[in-house]
GROMACS .gro file of N, CA and C in nm:
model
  162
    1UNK      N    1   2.124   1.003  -0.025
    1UNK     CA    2   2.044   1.026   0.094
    1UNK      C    3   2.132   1.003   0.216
    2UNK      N    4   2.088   1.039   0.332
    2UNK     CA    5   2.171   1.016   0.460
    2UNK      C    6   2.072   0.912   0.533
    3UNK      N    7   2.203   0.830   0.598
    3UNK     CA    8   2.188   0.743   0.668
    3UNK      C    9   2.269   0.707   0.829
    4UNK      N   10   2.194   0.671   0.902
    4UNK     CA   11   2.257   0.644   1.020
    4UNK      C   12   2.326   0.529   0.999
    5UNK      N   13   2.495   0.469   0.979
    5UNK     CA   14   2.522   0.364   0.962
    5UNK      C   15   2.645   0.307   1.133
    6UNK      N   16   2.625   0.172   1.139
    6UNK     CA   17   2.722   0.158   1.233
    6UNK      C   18   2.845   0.089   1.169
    7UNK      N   19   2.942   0.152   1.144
    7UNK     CA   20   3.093   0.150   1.162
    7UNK      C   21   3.156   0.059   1.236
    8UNK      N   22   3.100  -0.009   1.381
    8UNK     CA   23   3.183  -0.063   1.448
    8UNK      C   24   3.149  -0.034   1.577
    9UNK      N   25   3.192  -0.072   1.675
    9UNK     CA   26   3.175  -0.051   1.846
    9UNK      C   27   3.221   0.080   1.843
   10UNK      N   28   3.084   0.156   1.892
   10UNK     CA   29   3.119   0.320   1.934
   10UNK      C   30   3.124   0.417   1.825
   11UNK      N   31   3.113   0.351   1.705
   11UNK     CA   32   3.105   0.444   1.581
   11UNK      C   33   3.004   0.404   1.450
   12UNK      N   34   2.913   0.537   1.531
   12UNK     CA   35   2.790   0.509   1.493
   12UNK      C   36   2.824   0.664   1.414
   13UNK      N   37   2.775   0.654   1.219
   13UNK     CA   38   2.806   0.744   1.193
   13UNK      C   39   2.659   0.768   1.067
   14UNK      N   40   2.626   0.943   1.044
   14UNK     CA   41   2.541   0.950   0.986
   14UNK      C   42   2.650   0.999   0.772
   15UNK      N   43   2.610   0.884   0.703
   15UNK     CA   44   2.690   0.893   0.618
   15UNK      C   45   2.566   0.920   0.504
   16UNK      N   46   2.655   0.942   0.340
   16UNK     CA   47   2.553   0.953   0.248
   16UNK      C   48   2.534   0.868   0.162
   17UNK      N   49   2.466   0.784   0.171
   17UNK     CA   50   2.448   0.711   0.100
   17UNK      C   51   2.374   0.634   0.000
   18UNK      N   52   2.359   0.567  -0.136
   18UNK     CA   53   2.287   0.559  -0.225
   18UNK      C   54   2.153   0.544  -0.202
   19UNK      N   55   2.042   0.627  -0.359
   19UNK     CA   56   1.922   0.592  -0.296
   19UNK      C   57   1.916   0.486  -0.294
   20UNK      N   58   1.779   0.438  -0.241
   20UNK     CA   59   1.732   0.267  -0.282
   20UNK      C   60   1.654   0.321  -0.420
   21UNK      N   61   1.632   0.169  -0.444
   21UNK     CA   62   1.582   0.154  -0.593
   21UNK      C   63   1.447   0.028  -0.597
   22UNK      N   64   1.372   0.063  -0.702
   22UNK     CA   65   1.283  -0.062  -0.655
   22UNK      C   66   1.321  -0.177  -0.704
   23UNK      N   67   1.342  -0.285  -0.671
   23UNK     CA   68   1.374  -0.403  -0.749
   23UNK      C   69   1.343  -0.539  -0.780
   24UNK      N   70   1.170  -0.507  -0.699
   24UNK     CA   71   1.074  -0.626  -0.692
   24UNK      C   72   0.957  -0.541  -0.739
   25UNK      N   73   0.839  -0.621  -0.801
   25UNK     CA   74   0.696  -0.569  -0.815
   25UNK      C   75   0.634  -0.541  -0.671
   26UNK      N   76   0.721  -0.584  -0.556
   26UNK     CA   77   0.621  -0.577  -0.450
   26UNK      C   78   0.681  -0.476  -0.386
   27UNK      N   79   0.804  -0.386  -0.393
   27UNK     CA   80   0.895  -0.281  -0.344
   27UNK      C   81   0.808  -0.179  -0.367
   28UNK      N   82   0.850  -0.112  -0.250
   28UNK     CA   83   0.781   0.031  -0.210
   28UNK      C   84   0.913   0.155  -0.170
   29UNK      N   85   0.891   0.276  -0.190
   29UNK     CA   86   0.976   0.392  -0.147
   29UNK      C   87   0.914   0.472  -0.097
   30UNK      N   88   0.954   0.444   0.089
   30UNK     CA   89   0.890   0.570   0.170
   30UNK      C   90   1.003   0.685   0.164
   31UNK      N   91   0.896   0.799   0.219
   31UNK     CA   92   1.009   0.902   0.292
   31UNK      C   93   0.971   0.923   0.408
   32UNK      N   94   1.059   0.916   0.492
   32UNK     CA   95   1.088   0.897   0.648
   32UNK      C   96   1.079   1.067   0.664
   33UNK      N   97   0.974   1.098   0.751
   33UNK     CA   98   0.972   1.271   0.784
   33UNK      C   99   0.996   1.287   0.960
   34UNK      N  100   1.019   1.173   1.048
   34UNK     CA  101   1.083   1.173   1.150
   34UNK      C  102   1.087   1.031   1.224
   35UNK      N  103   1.177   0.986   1.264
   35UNK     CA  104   1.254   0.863   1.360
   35UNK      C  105   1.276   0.925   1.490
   36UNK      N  106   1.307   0.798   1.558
   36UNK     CA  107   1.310   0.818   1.699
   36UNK      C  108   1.414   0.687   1.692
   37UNK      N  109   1.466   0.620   1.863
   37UNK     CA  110   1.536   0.545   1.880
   37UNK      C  111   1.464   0.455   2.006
   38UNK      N  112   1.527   0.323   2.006
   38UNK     CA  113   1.482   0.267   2.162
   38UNK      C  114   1.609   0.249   2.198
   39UNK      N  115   1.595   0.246   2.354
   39UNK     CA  116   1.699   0.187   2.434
   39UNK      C  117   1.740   0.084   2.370
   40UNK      N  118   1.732  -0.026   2.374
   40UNK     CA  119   1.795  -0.143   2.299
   40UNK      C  120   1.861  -0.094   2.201
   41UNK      N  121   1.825   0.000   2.097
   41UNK     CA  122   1.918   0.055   1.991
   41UNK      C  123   2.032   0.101   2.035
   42UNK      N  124   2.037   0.092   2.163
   42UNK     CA  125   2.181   0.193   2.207
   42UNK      C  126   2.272   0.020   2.285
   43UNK      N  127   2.252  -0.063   2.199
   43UNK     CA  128   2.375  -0.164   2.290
   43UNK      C  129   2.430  -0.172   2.146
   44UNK      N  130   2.440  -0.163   2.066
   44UNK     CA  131   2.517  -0.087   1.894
   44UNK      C  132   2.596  -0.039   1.952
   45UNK      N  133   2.610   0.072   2.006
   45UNK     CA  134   2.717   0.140   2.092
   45UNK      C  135   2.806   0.092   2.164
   46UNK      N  136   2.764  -0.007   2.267
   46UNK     CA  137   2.883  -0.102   2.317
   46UNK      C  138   2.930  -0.226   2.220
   47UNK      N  139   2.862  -0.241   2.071
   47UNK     CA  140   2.897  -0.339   2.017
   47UNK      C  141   2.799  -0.476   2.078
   48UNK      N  142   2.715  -0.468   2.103
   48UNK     CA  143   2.674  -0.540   2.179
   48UNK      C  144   2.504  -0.590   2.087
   49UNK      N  145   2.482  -0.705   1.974
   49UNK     CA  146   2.364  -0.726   1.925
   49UNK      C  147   2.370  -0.870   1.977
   50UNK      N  148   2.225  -0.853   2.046
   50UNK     CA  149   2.197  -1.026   2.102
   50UNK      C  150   2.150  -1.118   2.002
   51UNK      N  151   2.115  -1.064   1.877
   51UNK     CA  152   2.043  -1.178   1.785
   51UNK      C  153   2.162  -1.194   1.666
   52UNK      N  154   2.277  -1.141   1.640
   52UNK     CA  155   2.359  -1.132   1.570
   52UNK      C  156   2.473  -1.264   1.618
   53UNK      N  157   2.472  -1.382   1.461
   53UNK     CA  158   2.553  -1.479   1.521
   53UNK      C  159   2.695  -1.440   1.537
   54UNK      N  160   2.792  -1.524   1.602
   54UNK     CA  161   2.927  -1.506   1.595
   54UNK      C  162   2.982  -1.543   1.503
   0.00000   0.00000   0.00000
């Protein structure tokens, strides 16, 4: 499947990657038929996550 993955500051890349699998009794498998983004999703781009420790 494809995925939006981040790479790193500024490289934000859409790659292919494995399905998921279920691997709990309580796991579920959607299919995503459209996404959107927020502003805040775009400080990824400068490298920049405020809840991410150092």
């Amino acid at each position: 499947m494809k995925a939006l993955t981040w790479h790193g500051k500024g490289d934000i890349r859409c790659d292919q990657v494995a399905d998921p699998a279920i691997e709990d009794d309580r796991d579920v498998i959607i299919k995503v038929t459209c996404c959107a983004i927020c502003g805040s999703d775009l400080h990824l781009m400068n490298g920049y996550m405020p809840t991410m420790e150092s």
